[in-house]
C-alpha cells in the first residue's frame, strides 16, 4: 500500500518528499510558441478560428439598388466669388452692355479693336458662362440667359455710343452682336440698329423741349391777337385820316383804300 | 461642344508646423553596442510576440514604415535601411529618424557541424526586437506621400517581417477601419468572448496569452484579416 501510494504520488520518490505532481500533465512537445514557420494549430483551435471569423454586414437592400447620393461639391473658391462680384458690379455700374459672339481672332486684331473701343470709352470684358449664368438667373436679367451659350464677350460702357460701336464691329467680321441691354431695356440686334438710328439724346431733348415750348410761345400772341388786331386797325385809320388831312386829292385814294379795308 | 471652364487652382501644400531635426539623414547604427555584453542572454522570444507597446504613433515625421509582424533587425537590415533611404530622400527638404534602438540583444550561435551539447554558444551578433504595430523609421519634411512611398516600399519589402509604408492619415484610417470592423461584426461569436468565458473548455487548447492576443496574433505573425 505505501509503495502504491508513493508510486501514485510522485513515481517512486523517497518518502520524506511530501510534494505531489498535478494529476493531469499536459504533454509539452513540439516547438516553442514563437517560431519562424507558421506553427500548426490544434484542430480545436482551427475550428475556433473558423467559427469566430469576421462577417461583414449585409443590408437588406444592397447599396447598388439605392439611388446614388450625389455628393454636391460646392467649393466656391474665392476666385469664383471675386468674378461673380465683378460681374455684378459691371451690371450695376454701366448703362450699356452689349453681348457679342466672339470667334477666334488674331491677337493684334483684338488689341486694335479694344483700342478703338477704348477711345469711345467702351470696355471689352471676357466672361465665363459658368459664372455669369447663376448670377443672371438670380438677378432681374433672366432673359439674357439664352445669349450666354458659347464663347462671348461683353462690351460695356457708361455712355451709349451705339453708332461708333456698330461702326467698329462692322470692321471686325469675327464679332457678331447678339443683343444688348441699354438702360435696363433688353434689345435685340434689330433693336440696337434702330436705337443707333435715333438722334442723340440731346437732340431729342431739344426737339421735345421745342415742341412743348411751341404752344406756350403761341399763347402770348394768341392772347394779344385781338388787341393787336384792334391796334393795327386803329393805326390804319389814323394813317388814313392823316392822309385825308394832308391832301384832298388823296381822299378818293384813302376812301378806296378804306373801302378796300 | 468642348469648352474651357474656369480653372480651379490647387493650393500648394502647407508645411507650416514641421520642425527639422539637426541631422536630417539617418544615424549610423553600431553593429555591437559600446559596452558589449558578457553574459549570454536567454532567447526570450516573447519580445517578438504580440502587439507593440512603444513607438506605435508618429512623433516628428509624417510618413513611416509600419511593421505588421514581429522579428529581429540586425546590422545588415539597419545598413540597408539607412542607405536606401539616404539614396532616395533629399536631405535638404526631407528628414528621417529611427524609431527602433540600436541592436542590443545578443544572439548566440554554435559553430557549424557540432552535435548538441557542450554549453551555450558564444555571442554571434546583436539584434533589436520589433513587435507588430511598431514604426521602424519616420520620414518627414516638405514632401508628399507619393514622393516618399517608392523607396519606403523598397525598404519595407526587404525587412524580415511584413511591413508597409504609411502616412499619419493612413494609420488613422487603418485604426478606424479596425474599430468599425470590430463594431459591425455580424458574427455573435468572437474569439475574445469565447476565451474570456472559456466556452466549451477552449482554454485547454489555447495559451493564457490568448486572453490578450485575442486571436489576432499567432507566434510572430499578425493576422490582419481577423476581427
Short mmCIF file of C-alpha atoms in Angstrom, two decimals:
data_model
loop_
_atom_site.label_atom_id
_atom_site.label_comp_id
_atom_site.label_asym_id
_atom_site.label_seq_id
_atom_site.Cartn_x
_atom_site.Cartn_y
_atom_site.Cartn_z
CA UNK A 1 0.00 0.00 0.00
CA UNK A 2 2.72 2.54 0.84
CA UNK A 3 4.57 1.61 -2.37
CA UNK A 4 1.39 2.03 -4.38
CA UNK A 5 0.74 5.28 -2.59
CA UNK A 6 4.26 6.51 -3.29
CA UNK A 7 4.10 5.38 -6.86
CA UNK A 8 0.75 7.02 -7.33
CA UNK A 9 2.02 10.28 -5.84
CA UNK A 10 5.33 11.05 -7.43
CA UNK A 11 6.58 7.97 -9.12
CA UNK A 12 8.99 6.39 -6.67
CA UNK A 13 10.47 9.38 -4.80
CA UNK A 14 11.78 8.94 -1.24
CA UNK A 15 9.07 9.06 1.46
CA UNK A 16 10.40 12.28 3.09
CA UNK A 17 9.38 14.32 -0.07
CA UNK A 18 5.74 15.13 0.53
CA UNK A 19 5.15 17.18 -2.64
CA UNK A 20 2.89 15.92 -5.39
CA UNK A 21 2.68 16.48 -9.06
CA UNK A 22 -0.58 17.53 -10.65
CA UNK A 23 -2.87 14.71 -11.64
CA UNK A 24 -3.15 15.92 -15.20
CA UNK A 25 0.01 16.96 -17.03
CA UNK A 26 -0.21 18.33 -20.50
CA UNK A 27 2.38 16.80 -22.74
CA UNK A 28 4.61 19.65 -23.84
CA UNK A 29 6.07 18.54 -27.04
CA UNK A 30 6.88 20.16 -30.33
CA UNK A 31 8.19 23.69 -30.98
CA UNK A 32 8.03 26.82 -28.88
CA UNK A 33 5.21 29.37 -29.10
CA UNK A 34 7.08 31.76 -31.43
CA UNK A 35 8.54 30.07 -34.47
CA UNK A 36 9.92 31.21 -37.79
CA UNK A 37 7.50 28.97 -39.65
CA UNK A 38 3.73 29.06 -39.32
CA UNK A 39 3.16 26.77 -36.34
CA UNK A 40 0.42 24.21 -36.93
CA UNK A 41 -2.65 24.92 -34.84
CA UNK A 42 -4.51 22.35 -32.78
CA UNK A 43 -7.59 21.24 -34.62
CA UNK A 44 -9.87 22.66 -31.96
CA UNK A 45 -8.13 25.95 -32.29
CA UNK A 46 -8.54 25.84 -36.05
CA UNK A 47 -12.24 25.21 -35.58
CA UNK A 48 -12.45 28.12 -33.17
CA UNK A 49 -10.67 30.44 -35.60
CA UNK A 50 -13.04 29.35 -38.37
CA UNK A 51 -16.11 29.94 -36.21
CA UNK A 52 -15.01 33.36 -34.97
CA UNK A 53 -14.22 34.89 -38.35
CA UNK A 54 -15.44 38.34 -39.33
CA UNK A 55 -18.85 38.52 -41.02
CA UNK A 56 -19.44 41.69 -42.98
CA UNK A 57 -22.82 43.40 -42.55
CA UNK A 58 -25.28 42.81 -45.39
CA UNK A 59 -28.01 45.47 -45.61
CA UNK A 60 -31.49 44.29 -46.68
CA UNK A 61 -31.35 46.44 -49.81
CA UNK A 62 -27.92 46.32 -51.45
CA UNK A 63 -26.46 49.78 -51.93
CA UNK A 64 -26.34 49.20 -55.70
CA UNK A 65 -30.15 49.28 -55.87
CA UNK A 66 -30.48 52.54 -53.99
CA UNK A 67 -30.21 55.81 -55.81
CA UNK A 68 -26.66 57.13 -55.72
CA UNK A 69 -26.23 60.04 -53.36
CA UNK A 70 -24.77 62.81 -55.46
CA UNK A 71 -22.16 64.35 -53.26
CA UNK A 72 -22.56 68.03 -54.05
CA UNK A 73 -19.13 69.51 -54.39
CA UNK A 74 -19.76 73.15 -53.54
CA UNK A 75 -16.32 74.52 -53.28
CA UNK A 76 -16.88 78.16 -54.22
CA UNK A 77 -13.35 79.42 -54.42
CA UNK A 78 -12.53 82.98 -53.54
CA UNK A 79 -11.67 83.39 -57.20
CA UNK A 80 -15.17 82.40 -58.30
CA UNK A 81 -16.70 84.76 -55.77
CA UNK A 82 -14.46 87.55 -56.95
CA UNK A 83 -15.51 87.01 -60.57
CA UNK A 84 -19.15 86.96 -59.56
CA UNK A 85 -18.76 90.20 -57.69
CA UNK A 86 -17.07 91.74 -60.70
CA UNK A 87 -19.92 90.66 -62.96
CA UNK A 88 -22.49 92.12 -60.59
CA UNK A 89 -20.53 95.37 -60.48
CA UNK A 90 -20.47 95.50 -64.26
CA UNK A 91 -24.20 95.09 -64.45
CA UNK A 92 -24.75 97.71 -61.83
CA UNK A 93 -22.38 100.42 -63.00
CA UNK A 94 -22.66 100.53 -66.73
CA UNK A 95 -25.56 101.80 -68.73
CA UNK A 96 -24.89 99.95 -71.95
CA UNK A 97 -24.00 96.27 -72.03
CA UNK A 98 -23.73 94.57 -75.41
CA UNK A 99 -23.33 90.82 -75.73
CA UNK A 100 -21.40 89.67 -78.76
CA UNK A 101 -20.33 86.31 -80.07
CA UNK A 102 -16.56 86.01 -80.11
CA UNK A 103 -14.90 83.86 -82.73
CA UNK A 104 -11.17 83.39 -82.61
CA UNK A 105 -9.35 86.47 -83.81
CA UNK A 106 -5.65 87.11 -84.22
CA UNK A 107 -4.21 88.77 -81.17
CA UNK A 108 -3.27 92.04 -82.77
CA UNK A 109 -6.79 92.42 -84.16
CA UNK A 110 -8.18 92.00 -80.70
CA UNK A 111 -5.83 94.66 -79.37
CA UNK A 112 -6.74 97.06 -82.17
CA UNK A 113 -10.43 96.55 -81.62
CA UNK A 114 -10.04 97.14 -77.92
CA UNK A 115 -8.08 100.30 -78.66
CA UNK A 116 -10.78 101.71 -80.91
CA UNK A 117 -13.49 100.89 -78.46
CA UNK A 118 -11.46 102.34 -75.61
CA UNK A 119 -11.35 105.63 -77.44
CA UNK A 120 -15.12 105.76 -77.20
CA UNK A 121 -14.91 104.74 -73.58
CA UNK A 122 -16.24 101.22 -74.23
CA UNK A 123 -14.59 98.37 -72.33
CA UNK A 124 -14.30 94.81 -73.57
CA UNK A 125 -14.77 92.12 -70.93
CA UNK A 126 -14.29 88.39 -71.38
CA UNK A 127 -16.67 86.44 -69.17
CA UNK A 128 -17.10 82.75 -68.40
CA UNK A 129 -20.56 81.33 -68.88
CA UNK A 130 -20.42 79.14 -65.81
CA UNK A 131 -20.01 82.23 -63.64
CA UNK A 132 -22.43 84.52 -65.43
CA UNK A 133 -25.28 82.06 -65.68
CA UNK A 134 -26.02 81.72 -61.96
CA UNK A 135 -25.52 85.44 -61.43
CA UNK A 136 -28.04 86.33 -64.13
CA UNK A 137 -30.58 83.74 -63.14
CA UNK A 138 -30.78 85.27 -59.68
CA UNK A 139 -30.88 88.89 -60.83
CA UNK A 140 -33.53 90.54 -62.96
CA UNK A 141 -31.74 89.90 -66.25
CA UNK A 142 -33.19 86.44 -66.73
CA UNK A 143 -33.96 86.99 -70.37
CA UNK A 144 -30.29 87.46 -71.16
CA UNK A 145 -29.60 83.85 -70.18
CA UNK A 146 -30.12 82.30 -73.64
CA UNK A 147 -27.45 84.59 -75.04
CA UNK A 148 -24.67 83.18 -72.87
CA UNK A 149 -24.13 79.84 -74.52
CA UNK A 150 -20.87 79.76 -76.46
CA UNK A 151 -17.82 81.97 -76.34
CA UNK A 152 -18.88 85.55 -75.91
CA UNK A 153 -17.68 88.95 -74.76
CA UNK A 154 -19.32 91.91 -73.13
CA UNK A 155 -18.89 95.47 -74.37
CA UNK A 156 -19.74 97.73 -71.52
CA UNK A 157 -19.73 101.50 -71.24
CA UNK A 158 -21.26 104.27 -69.24
CA UNK A 159 -22.38 106.28 -72.24
CA UNK A 160 -24.48 104.88 -75.01
CA UNK A 161 -22.42 105.35 -78.14
CA UNK A 162 -24.06 102.73 -80.21
CA UNK A 163 -23.23 104.17 -83.60
CA UNK A 164 -19.50 104.16 -83.02
CA UNK A 165 -19.65 100.69 -81.54
CA UNK A 166 -21.53 99.36 -84.54
CA UNK A 167 -19.06 101.00 -86.86
CA UNK A 168 -16.12 99.34 -85.11
CA UNK A 169 -17.84 95.98 -85.01
CA UNK A 170 -18.68 96.20 -88.68
CA UNK A 171 -14.97 96.45 -89.41
CA UNK A 172 -14.31 93.29 -87.36
CA UNK A 173 -16.11 90.36 -89.01
CA UNK A 174 -15.35 87.84 -86.27
CA UNK A 175 -17.51 89.52 -83.65
CA UNK A 176 -21.26 89.32 -84.08
CA UNK A 177 -23.63 91.34 -81.97
CA UNK A 178 -26.22 89.14 -80.32
CA UNK A 179 -28.09 91.54 -78.10
CA UNK A 180 -27.73 94.44 -75.75
CA UNK A 181 -29.10 95.72 -72.51
CA UNK A 182 -29.21 99.51 -72.65
CA UNK A 183 -30.54 101.34 -69.63
CA UNK A 184 -32.20 98.19 -68.30
CA UNK A 185 -34.01 97.54 -71.55
CA UNK A 186 -33.16 94.42 -73.47
CA UNK A 187 -32.75 94.99 -77.19
CA UNK A 188 -32.15 92.53 -79.96
CA UNK A 189 -29.82 93.16 -82.85
CA UNK A 190 -32.53 94.95 -84.82
CA UNK A 191 -33.41 96.97 -81.80
CA UNK A 192 -29.82 98.07 -81.42
CA UNK A 193 -29.66 99.19 -85.02
CA UNK A 194 -32.86 101.15 -84.63
CA UNK A 195 -31.52 102.63 -81.46
CA UNK A 196 -28.43 103.72 -83.38
CA UNK A 197 -30.52 105.42 -86.00
CA UNK A 198 -32.29 107.53 -83.41
CA UNK A 199 -30.88 111.02 -82.96
CA UNK A 200 -28.78 111.60 -79.92
CA UNK A 201 -30.32 112.28 -76.57
CA UNK A 202 -29.53 115.97 -76.58
CA UNK A 203 -31.10 116.46 -79.97
CA UNK A 204 -34.25 114.61 -78.98
CA UNK A 205 -34.39 116.54 -75.74
CA UNK A 206 -34.10 119.77 -77.62
CA UNK A 207 -36.81 118.64 -80.02
CA UNK A 208 -39.20 117.73 -77.23
CA UNK A 209 -38.46 120.98 -75.44
CA UNK A 210 -39.11 122.90 -78.62
CA UNK A 211 -42.31 121.00 -79.29
CA UNK A 212 -43.51 121.61 -75.79
CA UNK A 213 -42.44 125.21 -75.81
CA UNK A 214 -44.20 125.82 -79.10
CA UNK A 215 -47.66 126.16 -77.60
CA UNK A 216 -46.70 128.48 -74.71
CA UNK A 217 -44.84 130.63 -77.15
CA UNK A 218 -48.02 130.92 -79.13
CA UNK A 219 -50.27 131.65 -76.16
CA UNK A 220 -48.92 135.18 -75.72
CA UNK A 221 -49.52 136.03 -79.37
CA UNK A 222 -52.94 134.34 -79.20
CA UNK A 223 -53.98 136.38 -76.21
CA UNK A 224 -52.70 139.54 -77.77
CA UNK A 225 -54.25 138.88 -81.16
CA UNK A 226 -57.48 140.71 -80.51
CA UNK A 227 -55.81 143.80 -79.15
CA UNK A 228 -53.10 143.62 -81.79
CA UNK A 229 -55.76 143.48 -84.50
CA UNK A 230 -57.52 146.46 -82.97
CA UNK A 231 -54.30 148.44 -82.75
CA UNK A 232 -53.50 147.60 -86.34
CA UNK A 233 -56.93 148.80 -87.47
CA UNK A 234 -56.62 151.96 -85.44
CA UNK A 235 -53.18 152.59 -86.87
CA UNK A 236 -54.53 152.26 -90.33
CA UNK A 237 -57.45 154.53 -89.51
CA UNK A 238 -55.04 157.12 -88.18
CA UNK A 239 -52.90 156.88 -91.22
CA UNK A 240 -55.98 157.26 -93.41
CA UNK A 241 -57.13 160.32 -91.50
CA UNK A 242 -53.66 161.80 -91.76
CA UNK A 243 -53.61 161.13 -95.44
CA UNK A 244 -57.05 162.77 -95.77
CA UNK A 245 -55.88 165.84 -93.87
CA UNK A 246 -52.70 166.24 -95.88
CA UNK A 247 -54.17 166.17 -99.34
CA UNK A 248 -57.75 166.27 -100.70
CA UNK A 249 -56.78 164.55 -103.95
CA UNK A 250 -55.64 161.75 -101.70
CA UNK A 251 -59.28 161.40 -100.42
CA UNK A 252 -60.61 159.11 -103.05
CA UNK A 253 -57.48 157.04 -102.78
CA UNK A 254 -57.78 156.60 -98.97
CA UNK A 255 -61.53 156.19 -99.37
CA UNK A 256 -60.85 153.48 -101.87
CA UNK A 257 -58.23 152.10 -99.61
CA UNK A 258 -60.59 152.29 -96.60
CA UNK A 259 -63.31 150.58 -98.66
CA UNK A 260 -60.79 148.04 -99.71
CA UNK A 261 -60.14 147.53 -95.96
CA UNK B 1 -19.02 71.32 -77.96
CA UNK B 2 -15.99 71.20 -75.65
CA UNK B 3 -15.35 74.45 -73.89
CA UNK B 4 -12.80 75.55 -71.38
CA UNK B 5 -14.31 76.31 -67.98
CA UNK B 6 -12.83 78.11 -65.03
CA UNK B 7 -9.51 76.63 -63.87
CA UNK B 8 -9.61 75.58 -60.26
CA UNK B 9 -6.24 76.32 -58.80
CA UNK B 10 -4.97 73.84 -56.24
CA UNK B 11 -3.23 75.48 -53.33
CA UNK B 12 0.28 74.22 -52.62
CA UNK B 13 0.53 72.02 -49.51
CA UNK B 14 1.04 73.77 -46.23
CA UNK B 15 4.23 72.72 -44.44
CA UNK B 16 3.92 75.19 -41.60
CA UNK B 17 4.23 73.12 -38.41
CA UNK B 18 7.19 70.98 -39.47
CA UNK B 19 10.38 71.17 -37.40
CA UNK B 20 13.53 69.68 -38.89
CA UNK B 21 15.89 67.84 -36.55
CA UNK B 22 19.59 68.72 -36.52
CA UNK B 23 20.70 65.81 -38.68
CA UNK B 24 18.30 65.06 -41.47
CA UNK B 25 19.91 61.79 -42.55
CA UNK B 26 19.61 58.54 -40.60
CA UNK B 27 22.19 57.99 -37.92
CA UNK B 28 24.72 55.18 -38.29
CA UNK B 29 23.82 52.26 -36.03
CA UNK B 30 26.61 50.20 -34.45
CA UNK B 31 26.90 46.51 -35.02
CA UNK B 32 27.85 45.94 -31.41
CA UNK B 33 26.83 48.22 -28.55
CA UNK B 34 29.52 50.40 -26.93
CA UNK B 35 29.66 48.08 -23.91
CA UNK B 36 29.38 44.58 -25.39
CA UNK B 37 27.51 42.12 -23.23
CA UNK B 38 29.47 39.46 -21.43
CA UNK B 39 26.60 37.46 -20.02
CA UNK B 40 24.78 35.46 -22.67
CA UNK B 41 21.04 36.15 -22.52
CA UNK B 42 18.22 33.64 -22.85
CA UNK B 43 16.29 33.66 -26.05
CA UNK B 44 13.10 35.35 -24.75
CA UNK B 45 11.02 35.17 -27.87
CA UNK B 46 8.23 36.97 -26.10
CA UNK B 47 9.77 40.23 -27.27
CA UNK B 48 8.56 39.30 -30.77
CA UNK B 49 5.12 38.05 -29.81
CA UNK B 50 2.02 40.18 -29.66
CA UNK B 51 1.31 43.86 -30.30
CA UNK B 52 3.86 46.57 -29.69
CA UNK B 53 3.52 48.92 -26.75
CA UNK B 54 6.10 51.52 -27.82
CA UNK B 55 6.64 53.59 -30.96
CA UNK B 56 3.13 52.96 -32.29
CA UNK B 57 2.40 56.60 -33.19
CA UNK B 58 4.13 59.27 -35.20
CA UNK B 59 6.24 61.85 -33.38
CA UNK B 60 8.13 64.15 -35.72
CA UNK B 61 7.67 62.83 -39.22
CA UNK B 62 4.61 62.42 -41.40
CA UNK B 63 5.32 59.11 -43.13
CA UNK B 64 6.87 55.92 -41.89
CA UNK B 65 7.21 52.16 -42.16
CA UNK B 66 4.83 50.16 -40.01
CA UNK B 67 5.76 46.60 -39.01
CA UNK B 68 2.89 44.14 -39.46
CA UNK B 69 4.68 41.24 -37.86
CA UNK B 70 7.34 40.52 -35.28
CA UNK B 71 11.01 39.94 -35.99
CA UNK B 72 14.61 40.78 -35.27
CA UNK B 73 16.51 43.51 -37.09
CA UNK B 74 20.26 43.06 -37.28
CA UNK B 75 23.02 45.36 -38.51
CA UNK B 76 22.59 44.34 -42.15
CA UNK B 77 18.98 45.47 -42.07
CA UNK B 78 19.93 48.75 -40.46
CA UNK B 79 22.54 49.45 -43.11
CA UNK B 80 20.12 48.59 -45.87
CA UNK B 81 17.50 50.94 -44.44
CA UNK B 82 20.00 53.73 -43.90
CA UNK B 83 21.49 53.52 -47.36
CA UNK B 84 18.23 53.05 -49.25
CA UNK B 85 16.53 55.92 -47.52
CA UNK B 86 19.64 58.06 -47.79
CA UNK B 87 19.68 57.39 -51.52
CA UNK B 88 16.00 58.06 -52.01
CA UNK B 89 15.45 61.21 -49.99
CA UNK B 90 16.63 64.77 -50.40
CA UNK B 91 18.44 65.80 -47.20
CA UNK B 92 17.66 69.47 -47.77
CA UNK B 93 13.89 69.12 -47.91
CA UNK B 94 13.26 65.88 -46.01
CA UNK B 95 14.43 64.28 -42.80
CA UNK B 96 14.34 60.74 -41.44
CA UNK B 97 14.59 59.42 -37.88
CA UNK B 98 14.97 55.98 -36.35
CA UNK B 99 12.15 54.66 -34.21
CA UNK B 100 14.00 51.47 -33.20
CA UNK B 101 17.02 51.39 -30.89
CA UNK B 102 20.42 50.12 -31.93
CA UNK B 103 20.97 46.34 -31.68
CA UNK B 104 21.43 45.40 -28.06
CA UNK B 105 20.10 41.87 -27.68
CA UNK B 106 22.91 39.30 -28.10
CA UNK B 107 22.18 36.26 -30.24
CA UNK B 108 24.40 33.20 -29.82
CA UNK B 109 25.31 30.71 -32.48
CA UNK B 110 27.11 27.42 -32.17
CA UNK B 111 29.80 26.74 -34.71
CA UNK B 112 28.76 24.69 -37.69
CA UNK B 113 28.81 20.95 -37.72
CA UNK B 114 28.81 20.23 -34.00
CA UNK B 115 26.48 18.00 -32.13
CA UNK B 116 24.09 19.18 -29.50
CA UNK B 117 25.52 19.89 -26.10
CA UNK B 118 28.71 21.48 -24.80
CA UNK B 119 27.04 24.58 -23.36
CA UNK B 120 25.62 27.68 -24.92
CA UNK B 121 27.40 29.05 -27.96
CA UNK B 122 29.30 32.34 -28.00
CA UNK B 123 27.63 35.62 -28.95
CA UNK B 124 27.41 35.89 -32.71
CA UNK B 125 25.69 39.21 -33.34
CA UNK B 126 23.28 41.68 -31.80
CA UNK B 127 19.68 42.35 -32.83
CA UNK B 128 16.74 44.55 -31.92
CA UNK B 129 13.34 43.03 -31.38
CA UNK B 130 10.41 44.53 -33.25
CA UNK B 131 6.79 43.69 -32.44
CA UNK B 132 3.89 44.18 -34.84
CA UNK B 133 2.36 47.62 -34.93
CA UNK B 134 5.64 49.41 -34.36
CA UNK B 135 7.15 52.09 -36.54
CA UNK B 136 10.65 51.38 -37.78
CA UNK B 137 11.61 54.71 -39.36
CA UNK B 138 9.86 58.01 -39.77
CA UNK B 139 10.30 60.37 -42.68
CA UNK B 140 9.07 63.92 -42.88
CA UNK B 141 9.70 67.35 -44.32
CA UNK B 142 8.49 69.34 -47.30
CA UNK B 143 7.36 66.30 -49.24
CA UNK B 144 4.27 64.33 -50.17
CA UNK B 145 3.50 60.68 -49.56
CA UNK B 146 3.81 59.91 -53.24
CA UNK B 147 7.41 61.10 -53.31
CA UNK B 148 8.36 59.05 -50.26
CA UNK B 149 6.42 55.87 -50.98
CA UNK B 150 8.72 54.30 -53.64
CA UNK B 151 11.83 53.99 -51.54
CA UNK B 152 9.84 53.18 -48.41
CA UNK B 153 8.18 50.24 -50.18
CA UNK B 154 11.59 49.19 -51.41
CA UNK B 155 12.79 49.10 -47.81
CA UNK B 156 9.61 47.50 -46.47
CA UNK B 157 9.87 44.55 -48.84
CA UNK B 158 13.37 43.75 -47.66
CA UNK B 159 12.56 43.65 -43.96
CA UNK B 160 12.35 40.24 -42.24
CA UNK B 161 8.75 40.87 -41.19
CA UNK B 162 5.86 42.16 -43.34
CA UNK B 163 5.86 45.95 -43.38
CA UNK B 164 4.04 48.75 -45.19
CA UNK B 165 4.79 52.42 -45.73
CA UNK B 166 2.05 54.63 -44.27
CA UNK B 167 1.30 58.24 -43.51
CA UNK B 168 -0.38 59.74 -40.47
CA UNK B 169 -3.74 59.74 -42.25
CA UNK B 170 -3.23 56.17 -43.39
CA UNK B 171 -2.57 54.99 -39.86
CA UNK B 172 -5.59 56.81 -38.56
CA UNK B 173 -7.77 55.26 -41.24
CA UNK B 174 -6.38 51.81 -40.53
CA UNK B 175 -7.29 52.12 -36.88
CA UNK B 176 -10.72 53.46 -37.72
CA UNK B 177 -11.36 50.56 -40.06
CA UNK B 178 -10.33 48.07 -37.41
CA UNK B 179 -12.65 49.73 -34.94
CA UNK B 180 -15.53 49.71 -37.41
CA UNK B 181 -14.95 46.06 -38.23
CA UNK B 182 -14.99 45.24 -34.57
CA UNK B 183 -18.24 47.11 -34.07
CA UNK B 184 -20.22 45.96 -37.10
CA UNK B 185 -19.16 42.31 -36.95
CA UNK B 186 -22.28 40.25 -37.59
CA UNK B 187 -20.80 37.13 -36.05
CA UNK B 188 -22.11 36.80 -32.46
CA UNK B 189 -19.19 34.53 -31.58
CA UNK B 190 -15.89 36.35 -31.19
CA UNK B 191 -12.58 34.87 -30.11
CA UNK B 192 -12.41 37.28 -27.21
CA UNK B 193 -15.81 36.25 -25.94
CA UNK B 194 -15.05 32.54 -26.22
CA UNK B 195 -11.72 32.88 -24.45
CA UNK B 196 -12.78 35.13 -21.61
CA UNK B 197 -15.75 32.95 -20.72
CA UNK B 198 -13.95 29.69 -21.57
CA UNK B 199 -16.75 28.39 -23.73
CA UNK B 200 -16.59 24.65 -24.40
CA UNK B 201 -13.35 24.46 -22.45
CA UNK B 202 -11.45 26.11 -25.27
CA UNK B 203 -8.77 27.37 -22.93
CA UNK B 204 -7.42 23.83 -22.82
CA UNK B 205 -6.26 24.28 -26.39
CA UNK B 206 -5.30 27.94 -26.13
CA UNK B 207 -2.47 29.70 -24.43
CA UNK B 208 -3.06 32.03 -21.46
CA UNK B 209 -1.59 34.75 -23.64
CA UNK B 210 -4.55 34.40 -25.97
CA UNK B 211 -6.56 36.40 -23.45
CA UNK B 212 -4.56 39.46 -24.50
CA UNK B 213 -3.75 38.45 -28.07
CA UNK B 214 -7.41 37.66 -28.81
CA UNK B 215 -6.82 35.57 -31.86
CA UNK B 216 -5.15 38.35 -33.90
CA UNK B 217 -1.60 37.14 -33.27
CA UNK B 218 -0.14 33.66 -33.78
CA UNK B 219 3.52 33.35 -32.91
CA UNK B 220 5.25 36.27 -34.53
CA UNK B 221 2.57 36.70 -37.19
CA UNK B 222 -0.11 39.35 -37.14
CA UNK B 223 -3.40 38.21 -38.67
CA UNK B 224 -4.76 41.36 -40.23
CA UNK B 225 -7.99 39.90 -41.52
CA UNK B 226 -9.20 38.69 -38.12
CA UNK B 227 -11.94 40.75 -36.44
#
